[in-house]
Amino acid sequence: MSTGTTTLDVVVSDVVPVNELVTRFHFRRRDGGLLPTFSGGAHVVVEMRDGDRTRLNPYSLMGSPLDTREYTISVRRDDAGRGGSLFMHRQVKPGLEMVISYPVNLFSLDLRAKKHLMLAGGIGITPFMAQTSQLAGAGGNFELHYTCRTASLGTYADVLQQRYGSRVKLYHDDRGERIDLDRLLSSQPLGTHLYVCGPAGMINWVRDRAASLGWPLETVHFEHFAAPQPGAPFDVTLAVSGKTIHVGEQQSLLEAMEAAGVDPPYLCRGGVCGQCETNVISSDGKFIHNDHWLSEEDHRSGCKIMPCVSRFEGKSLVLER
Amino acid sequence: MAAKTIISRPIYGTLSPQPGKHHLFIADAEGALAITDMAGKAPPGFFDGAEIVFIPGPEAKHIAALEALKPAQLHIAPSFASLLPRLKQTLTNAHMGLRLYLAGTEGLIGQAMQAALEAGIDHTSIETEHRGSLARRMQCVHCKGITENVTTQPALCSHCGLLLLVRDHYSRRLAAFQGVCINAEDRSEIPPMEEIFR
Ligand code: FES
């Protein structure tokens, strides 16, 4: 693995189907010891050895940070994706030995907040599972608003309501229930911090409304891991390592670099942390920037690329690495 | 603008209108001019949702200029101490979306910010602009007494009488600069006192 990430040898201790799309996985340390401490919002990168292919996907830890005997993640099956979630659903069984990274937190609670207002969409609920456990353990003030398509896809909604009662509010798309966002945001006491995790559209909507209603930037936290998108294959020359590599349709640029023995830094593999940023030396073609890290100006300039999620279409591309 | 010397020494900016529905301004003396200057950049209707709390000071200037902005509320206070209970009340009842603007002396900015921090506002989200006197609010690190309006270096602690070197080391929690005894080794050594925080 890479910069800032050390690996843990784990064994899958349980696999629990949660609903038609989501399965939960439990990991324990192979040597039986305790796992490293983490804080609510942290994720681990799970290595999936699928034949001669290795996939590395980030998943939020959803167990209580107060219990480090095991880590739990929940994986939503994505039939149109590149196969990571399908691998987890189909191949991963109790007893399988796997390698995961140490936890990294790019979505931590700001504990100076007087109140924590959480907004989750769909599988975006997972980091909040850990955050609410952490806050409940410490007597923290929080409120969770959770939107899901249908009641049966309201993953862990029942658990959360049972644990926290009216502090959890549910909204079901199929019943036409919608968050009255402006009212919700305008009625929060001073000192509230906002956390949002869910689909990109939801995150953008919430950030946008919060900003125009006067929420300072520092009080709005969000997490969205863009899964690497498949796309047309392309070739890249890596100037420093002197290699020319091929990025397959289902492969990310980062994965192709790793397969060629180059070891670029990364933390999130989802276009949010900034670790994998790479300079473009020359290019003739079009960038497909899928990251949330670079500024719009960076995107336009074509001088930088985030290899974990971004792609390229065109004649030639030379990167620094 | 005060020069940045050490990390804790606050630096101030220029007030600029923030998005949001409620705007709370706290200013003293020349700080009023920072508000009227900013008004030129504010969108129409901005002051409809604004409350200005102003401490005019002995010269009692600038009140008319603030009235002319037609804020939703204009409150004139004789001193910071007298407006503090009201400020605390406002902050306790306020909602996210309230933006805070502080303009004037360092003592005013620091103390208002102290109340804001207690209410849960992050200091980075507060608009500040320094105007007027550079007089400092100083805490004596020996007796912990606070002396207001310190303009000299060194300065006399108004509580214990020690001669203090006024440091740039600033405490946001106390809203004060630290004053440390300048002649602890030999009290008979009296360095000249100069007026430097005017
Ligand atoms: S690894 Fe985090 S942005 Fe690429």
PDB file of C-alpha atoms in Angstrom, chain A residues 30-220:
ATOM      1  CA  ARG A  30      -5.625 -12.569  12.252  1.00  0.00           C
ATOM      2  CA  ASP A  31      -3.438 -12.636  15.376  1.00  0.00           C
ATOM      3  CA  GLY A  32      -6.491 -12.116  17.582  1.00  0.00           C
ATOM      4  CA  GLY A  33      -5.330  -8.737  18.926  1.00  0.00           C
ATOM      5  CA  LEU A  34      -7.204  -5.458  19.045  1.00  0.00           C
ATOM      6  CA  LEU A  35      -7.444  -3.341  15.938  1.00  0.00           C
ATOM      7  CA  PRO A  36      -6.115   0.231  15.914  1.00  0.00           C
ATOM      8  CA  THR A  37      -8.323   2.899  17.440  1.00  0.00           C
ATOM      9  CA  PHE A  38     -10.207   5.082  15.012  1.00  0.00           C
ATOM     10  CA  SER A  39     -12.597   7.994  15.167  1.00  0.00           C
ATOM     11  CA  GLY A  40     -16.071   8.290  13.671  1.00  0.00           C
ATOM     12  CA  GLY A  41     -15.926   9.016   9.945  1.00  0.00           C
ATOM     13  CA  ALA A  42     -12.733   7.035   9.293  1.00  0.00           C
ATOM     14  CA  HIS A  43     -12.398   4.663   6.357  1.00  0.00           C
ATOM     15  CA  VAL A  44     -10.172   1.739   5.491  1.00  0.00           C
ATOM     16  CA  VAL A  45      -8.998   0.690   2.048  1.00  0.00           C
ATOM     17  CA  VAL A  46      -9.816  -2.948   1.410  1.00  0.00           C
ATOM     18  CA  GLU A  47      -7.531  -4.963  -0.883  1.00  0.00           C
ATOM     19  CA  MET A  48      -9.416  -7.371  -3.089  1.00  0.00           C
ATOM     20  CA  ARG A  49      -7.375 -10.017  -4.835  1.00  0.00           C
ATOM     21  CA  ASP A  50      -9.494 -11.078  -7.730  1.00  0.00           C
ATOM     22  CA  GLY A  51      -7.382 -13.493  -9.780  1.00  0.00           C
ATOM     23  CA  ASP A  52      -4.459 -11.498 -11.163  1.00  0.00           C
ATOM     24  CA  ARG A  53      -6.235  -8.246 -10.457  1.00  0.00           C
ATOM     25  CA  THR A  54      -6.025  -6.300  -7.241  1.00  0.00           C
ATOM     26  CA  ARG A  55      -8.715  -3.811  -6.454  1.00  0.00           C
ATOM     27  CA  LEU A  56      -8.441  -1.338  -3.606  1.00  0.00           C
ATOM     28  CA  ASN A  57     -11.685   0.241  -2.463  1.00  0.00           C
ATOM     29  CA  PRO A  58     -12.274   2.614   0.450  1.00  0.00           C
ATOM     30  CA  TYR A  59     -15.142   1.890   2.851  1.00  0.00           C
ATOM     31  CA  SER A  60     -16.218   3.798   5.954  1.00  0.00           C
ATOM     32  CA  LEU A  61     -15.912   2.022   9.276  1.00  0.00           C
ATOM     33  CA  MET A  62     -19.382   1.783  10.736  1.00  0.00           C
ATOM     34  CA  GLY A  63     -18.829   0.063  14.058  1.00  0.00           C
ATOM     35  CA  SER A  64     -18.440   1.883  17.318  1.00  0.00           C
ATOM     36  CA  PRO A  65     -15.020   3.474  17.785  1.00  0.00           C
ATOM     37  CA  LEU A  66     -15.340   2.263  21.374  1.00  0.00           C
ATOM     38  CA  ASP A  67     -15.042  -1.354  20.259  1.00  0.00           C
ATOM     39  CA  THR A  68     -11.891  -2.247  18.351  1.00  0.00           C
ATOM     40  CA  ARG A  69     -12.194  -6.009  18.541  1.00  0.00           C
ATOM     41  CA  GLU A  70     -13.595  -5.839  15.054  1.00  0.00           C
ATOM     42  CA  TYR A  71     -14.107  -3.447  12.174  1.00  0.00           C
ATOM     43  CA  THR A  72     -17.327  -3.430  10.209  1.00  0.00           C
ATOM     44  CA  ILE A  73     -18.061  -1.985   6.802  1.00  0.00           C
ATOM     45  CA  SER A  74     -21.183  -2.045   4.667  1.00  0.00           C
ATOM     46  CA  VAL A  75     -20.962  -2.465   0.935  1.00  0.00           C
ATOM     47  CA  ARG A  76     -23.699  -1.499  -1.461  1.00  0.00           C
ATOM     48  CA  ARG A  77     -23.790  -3.688  -4.554  1.00  0.00           C
ATOM     49  CA  ASP A  78     -23.226  -1.724  -7.727  1.00  0.00           C
ATOM     50  CA  ASP A  79     -24.030  -3.912 -10.727  1.00  0.00           C
ATOM     51  CA  ALA A  80     -22.823  -1.290 -13.201  1.00  0.00           C
ATOM     52  CA  GLY A  81     -19.585  -0.501 -11.376  1.00  0.00           C
ATOM     53  CA  ARG A  82     -16.114  -1.846 -11.953  1.00  0.00           C
ATOM     54  CA  GLY A  83     -16.645  -4.942  -9.920  1.00  0.00           C
ATOM     55  CA  GLY A  84     -15.282  -4.135  -6.456  1.00  0.00           C
ATOM     56  CA  SER A  85     -18.621  -4.279  -4.720  1.00  0.00           C
ATOM     57  CA  LEU A  86     -19.613  -7.385  -6.703  1.00  0.00           C
ATOM     58  CA  PHE A  87     -16.377  -9.053  -5.624  1.00  0.00           C
ATOM     59  CA  MET A  88     -17.188  -8.247  -2.004  1.00  0.00           C
ATOM     60  CA  HIS A  89     -20.722  -9.570  -2.359  1.00  0.00           C
ATOM     61  CA  ARG A  90     -19.844 -12.723  -4.272  1.00  0.00           C
ATOM     62  CA  GLN A  91     -16.379 -13.814  -3.229  1.00  0.00           C
ATOM     63  CA  VAL A  92     -15.915 -12.650   0.315  1.00  0.00           C
ATOM     64  CA  LYS A  93     -16.974 -15.286   2.833  1.00  0.00           C
ATOM     65  CA  PRO A  94     -16.333 -15.751   6.546  1.00  0.00           C
ATOM     66  CA  GLY A  95     -12.849 -17.138   7.109  1.00  0.00           C
ATOM     67  CA  LEU A  96     -11.295 -15.380   4.112  1.00  0.00           C
ATOM     68  CA  GLU A  97      -7.983 -13.721   4.903  1.00  0.00           C
ATOM     69  CA  MET A  98      -7.770 -10.184   3.632  1.00  0.00           C
ATOM     70  CA  VAL A  99      -5.536  -7.143   3.877  1.00  0.00           C
ATOM     71  CA  ILE A 100      -6.899  -3.732   4.779  1.00  0.00           C
ATOM     72  CA  SER A 101      -5.238  -0.390   5.443  1.00  0.00           C
ATOM     73  CA  TYR A 102      -5.017   1.352   8.785  1.00  0.00           C
ATOM     74  CA  PRO A 103      -7.980   3.671   9.248  1.00  0.00           C
ATOM     75  CA  VAL A 104      -7.693   7.176   7.827  1.00  0.00           C
ATOM     76  CA  ASN A 105     -10.176   9.896   8.719  1.00  0.00           C
ATOM     77  CA  LEU A 106     -11.027  12.522   6.132  1.00  0.00           C
ATOM     78  CA  PHE A 107     -14.469  13.126   7.637  1.00  0.00           C
ATOM     79  CA  SER A 108     -13.940  13.635  11.316  1.00  0.00           C
ATOM     80  CA  LEU A 109     -16.231  15.351  13.780  1.00  0.00           C
ATOM     81  CA  ASP A 110     -15.283  18.829  14.881  1.00  0.00           C
ATOM     82  CA  LEU A 111     -15.569  18.305  18.605  1.00  0.00           C
ATOM     83  CA  ARG A 112     -15.649  22.028  19.300  1.00  0.00           C
ATOM     84  CA  ALA A 113     -19.156  22.100  17.843  1.00  0.00           C
ATOM     85  CA  LYS A 114     -22.055  22.678  20.223  1.00  0.00           C
ATOM     86  CA  LYS A 115     -24.249  20.491  18.051  1.00  0.00           C
ATOM     87  CA  HIS A 116     -23.704  18.093  15.164  1.00  0.00           C
ATOM     88  CA  LEU A 117     -26.282  18.080  12.379  1.00  0.00           C
ATOM     89  CA  MET A 118     -25.877  15.055  10.111  1.00  0.00           C
ATOM     90  CA  LEU A 119     -27.400  14.523   6.698  1.00  0.00           C
ATOM     91  CA  ALA A 120     -27.124  11.109   5.067  1.00  0.00           C
ATOM     92  CA  GLY A 121     -28.299   9.831   1.713  1.00  0.00           C
ATOM     93  CA  GLY A 122     -28.467   6.108   0.946  1.00  0.00           C
ATOM     94  CA  ILE A 123     -25.292   4.206   1.750  1.00  0.00           C
ATOM     95  CA  GLY A 124     -23.834   7.532   2.916  1.00  0.00           C
ATOM     96  CA  ILE A 125     -25.204   6.481   6.308  1.00  0.00           C
ATOM     97  CA  THR A 126     -22.139   4.352   7.145  1.00  0.00           C
ATOM     98  CA  PRO A 127     -19.762   7.002   8.534  1.00  0.00           C
ATOM     99  CA  PHE A 128     -22.628   8.310  10.677  1.00  0.00           C
ATOM    100  CA  MET A 129     -23.074   4.912  12.271  1.00  0.00           C
ATOM    101  CA  ALA A 130     -19.640   5.329  13.842  1.00  0.00           C
ATOM    102  CA  GLN A 131     -19.989   9.050  14.477  1.00  0.00           C
ATOM    103  CA  THR A 132     -23.294   8.694  16.293  1.00  0.00           C
ATOM    104  CA  SER A 133     -21.848   5.870  18.428  1.00  0.00           C
ATOM    105  CA  GLN A 134     -18.910   8.068  19.277  1.00  0.00           C
ATOM    106  CA  LEU A 135     -21.082  11.059  20.179  1.00  0.00           C
ATOM    107  CA  ALA A 136     -23.670   9.033  22.067  1.00  0.00           C
ATOM    108  CA  GLY A 137     -20.856   7.546  24.153  1.00  0.00           C
ATOM    109  CA  ALA A 138     -19.626  11.010  25.026  1.00  0.00           C
ATOM    110  CA  GLY A 139     -23.044  12.599  25.572  1.00  0.00           C
ATOM    111  CA  GLY A 140     -22.718  14.741  22.447  1.00  0.00           C
ATOM    112  CA  ASN A 141     -25.590  16.659  20.933  1.00  0.00           C
ATOM    113  CA  PHE A 142     -26.522  15.392  17.472  1.00  0.00           C
ATOM    114  CA  GLU A 143     -29.419  15.026  15.084  1.00  0.00           C
ATOM    115  CA  LEU A 144     -29.427  12.789  12.025  1.00  0.00           C
ATOM    116  CA  HIS A 145     -31.545  13.269   8.915  1.00  0.00           C
ATOM    117  CA  TYR A 146     -31.490  10.270   6.615  1.00  0.00           C
ATOM    118  CA  THR A 147     -32.980  10.065   3.144  1.00  0.00           C
ATOM    119  CA  CYS A 148     -33.462   6.710   1.422  1.00  0.00           C
ATOM    120  CA  ARG A 149     -35.334   5.524  -1.621  1.00  0.00           C
ATOM    121  CA  THR A 150     -37.685   3.140   0.171  1.00  0.00           C
ATOM    122  CA  ALA A 151     -38.101   1.900   3.705  1.00  0.00           C
ATOM    123  CA  SER A 152     -36.485  -1.416   2.810  1.00  0.00           C
ATOM    124  CA  LEU A 153     -33.418   0.411   1.464  1.00  0.00           C
ATOM    125  CA  GLY A 154     -33.153   2.521   4.603  1.00  0.00           C
ATOM    126  CA  THR A 155     -30.050   0.653   5.652  1.00  0.00           C
ATOM    127  CA  TYR A 156     -29.784   0.561   9.472  1.00  0.00           C
ATOM    128  CA  ALA A 157     -32.656   3.042   9.801  1.00  0.00           C
ATOM    129  CA  ASP A 158     -34.306   0.678  12.271  1.00  0.00           C
ATOM    130  CA  VAL A 159     -31.117   0.274  14.305  1.00  0.00           C
ATOM    131  CA  LEU A 160     -30.601   4.010  14.430  1.00  0.00           C
ATOM    132  CA  GLN A 161     -34.170   4.790  15.427  1.00  0.00           C
ATOM    133  CA  GLN A 162     -34.023   2.183  18.107  1.00  0.00           C
ATOM    134  CA  ARG A 163     -30.771   3.581  19.454  1.00  0.00           C
ATOM    135  CA  TYR A 164     -31.495   7.271  19.207  1.00  0.00           C
ATOM    136  CA  GLY A 165     -35.263   7.679  18.859  1.00  0.00           C
ATOM    137  CA  SER A 166     -36.389  11.092  17.733  1.00  0.00           C
ATOM    138  CA  ARG A 167     -32.840  12.267  17.147  1.00  0.00           C
ATOM    139  CA  VAL A 168     -33.106  10.349  13.851  1.00  0.00           C
ATOM    140  CA  LYS A 169     -35.453  11.598  11.137  1.00  0.00           C
ATOM    141  CA  LEU A 170     -36.191   9.508   8.072  1.00  0.00           C
ATOM    142  CA  TYR A 171     -37.272  10.629   4.616  1.00  0.00           C
ATOM    143  CA  HIS A 172     -38.482   8.111   2.033  1.00  0.00           C
ATOM    144  CA  ASP A 173     -38.294   9.121  -1.619  1.00  0.00           C
ATOM    145  CA  ASP A 174     -41.116   6.758  -2.630  1.00  0.00           C
ATOM    146  CA  ARG A 175     -43.448   8.499  -0.195  1.00  0.00           C
ATOM    147  CA  GLY A 176     -42.481  11.893  -1.554  1.00  0.00           C
ATOM    148  CA  GLU A 177     -40.845  12.909   1.739  1.00  0.00           C
ATOM    149  CA  ARG A 178     -38.230  15.575   1.368  1.00  0.00           C
ATOM    150  CA  ILE A 179     -36.001  17.423   3.783  1.00  0.00           C
ATOM    151  CA  ASP A 180     -37.109  21.017   4.210  1.00  0.00           C
ATOM    152  CA  LEU A 181     -33.475  21.974   3.993  1.00  0.00           C
ATOM    153  CA  ASP A 182     -33.704  25.747   4.244  1.00  0.00           C
ATOM    154  CA  ARG A 183     -35.839  25.515   7.338  1.00  0.00           C
ATOM    155  CA  LEU A 184     -33.643  22.884   8.893  1.00  0.00           C
ATOM    156  CA  LEU A 185     -30.477  24.868   8.271  1.00  0.00           C
ATOM    157  CA  SER A 186     -31.940  28.173   9.407  1.00  0.00           C
ATOM    158  CA  SER A 187     -33.226  26.811  12.695  1.00  0.00           C
ATOM    159  CA  GLN A 188     -29.935  25.390  14.003  1.00  0.00           C
ATOM    160  CA  PRO A 189     -28.417  26.980  17.088  1.00  0.00           C
ATOM    161  CA  LEU A 190     -25.203  28.912  16.724  1.00  0.00           C
ATOM    162  CA  GLY A 191     -22.189  26.620  17.022  1.00  0.00           C
ATOM    163  CA  THR A 192     -23.743  23.791  14.995  1.00  0.00           C
ATOM    164  CA  HIS A 193     -21.559  21.894  12.529  1.00  0.00           C
ATOM    165  CA  LEU A 194     -23.042  20.212   9.493  1.00  0.00           C
ATOM    166  CA  TYR A 195     -21.942  16.843   8.091  1.00  0.00           C
ATOM    167  CA  VAL A 196     -23.195  15.416   4.843  1.00  0.00           C
ATOM    168  CA  CYS A 197     -22.477  12.109   3.139  1.00  0.00           C
ATOM    169  CA  GLY A 198     -24.393  10.712   0.207  1.00  0.00           C
ATOM    170  CA  PRO A 199     -24.677  11.052  -3.558  1.00  0.00           C
ATOM    171  CA  ALA A 200     -22.812  13.931  -5.197  1.00  0.00           C
ATOM    172  CA  GLY A 201     -26.070  15.718  -6.060  1.00  0.00           C
ATOM    173  CA  MET A 202     -27.159  15.755  -2.449  1.00  0.00           C
ATOM    174  CA  ILE A 203     -23.785  16.973  -1.212  1.00  0.00           C
ATOM    175  CA  ASN A 204     -23.732  19.805  -3.718  1.00  0.00           C
ATOM    176  CA  TRP A 205     -27.288  20.817  -2.859  1.00  0.00           C
ATOM    177  CA  VAL A 206     -26.597  20.893   0.870  1.00  0.00           C
ATOM    178  CA  ARG A 207     -23.265  22.732   0.582  1.00  0.00           C
ATOM    179  CA  ASP A 208     -24.820  25.236  -1.719  1.00  0.00           C
ATOM    180  CA  ARG A 209     -27.813  25.992   0.493  1.00  0.00           C
ATOM    181  CA  ALA A 210     -25.661  26.126   3.622  1.00  0.00           C
ATOM    182  CA  ALA A 211     -23.293  28.620   2.015  1.00  0.00           C
ATOM    183  CA  SER A 212     -26.058  30.908   0.841  1.00  0.00           C
ATOM    184  CA  LEU A 213     -27.794  30.769   4.214  1.00  0.00           C
ATOM    185  CA  GLY A 214     -24.639  32.075   5.852  1.00  0.00           C
ATOM    186  CA  TRP A 215     -23.050  28.893   7.228  1.00  0.00           C
ATOM    187  CA  PRO A 216     -19.293  29.492   7.375  1.00  0.00           C
ATOM    188  CA  LEU A 217     -17.276  27.068   5.237  1.00  0.00           C
ATOM    189  CA  GLU A 218     -15.472  25.676   8.294  1.00  0.00           C
ATOM    190  CA  THR A 219     -18.741  24.410   9.715  1.00  0.00           C
ATOM    191  CA  VAL A 220     -19.747  22.314   6.700  1.00  0.00           C
TER     192      VAL A 220
END
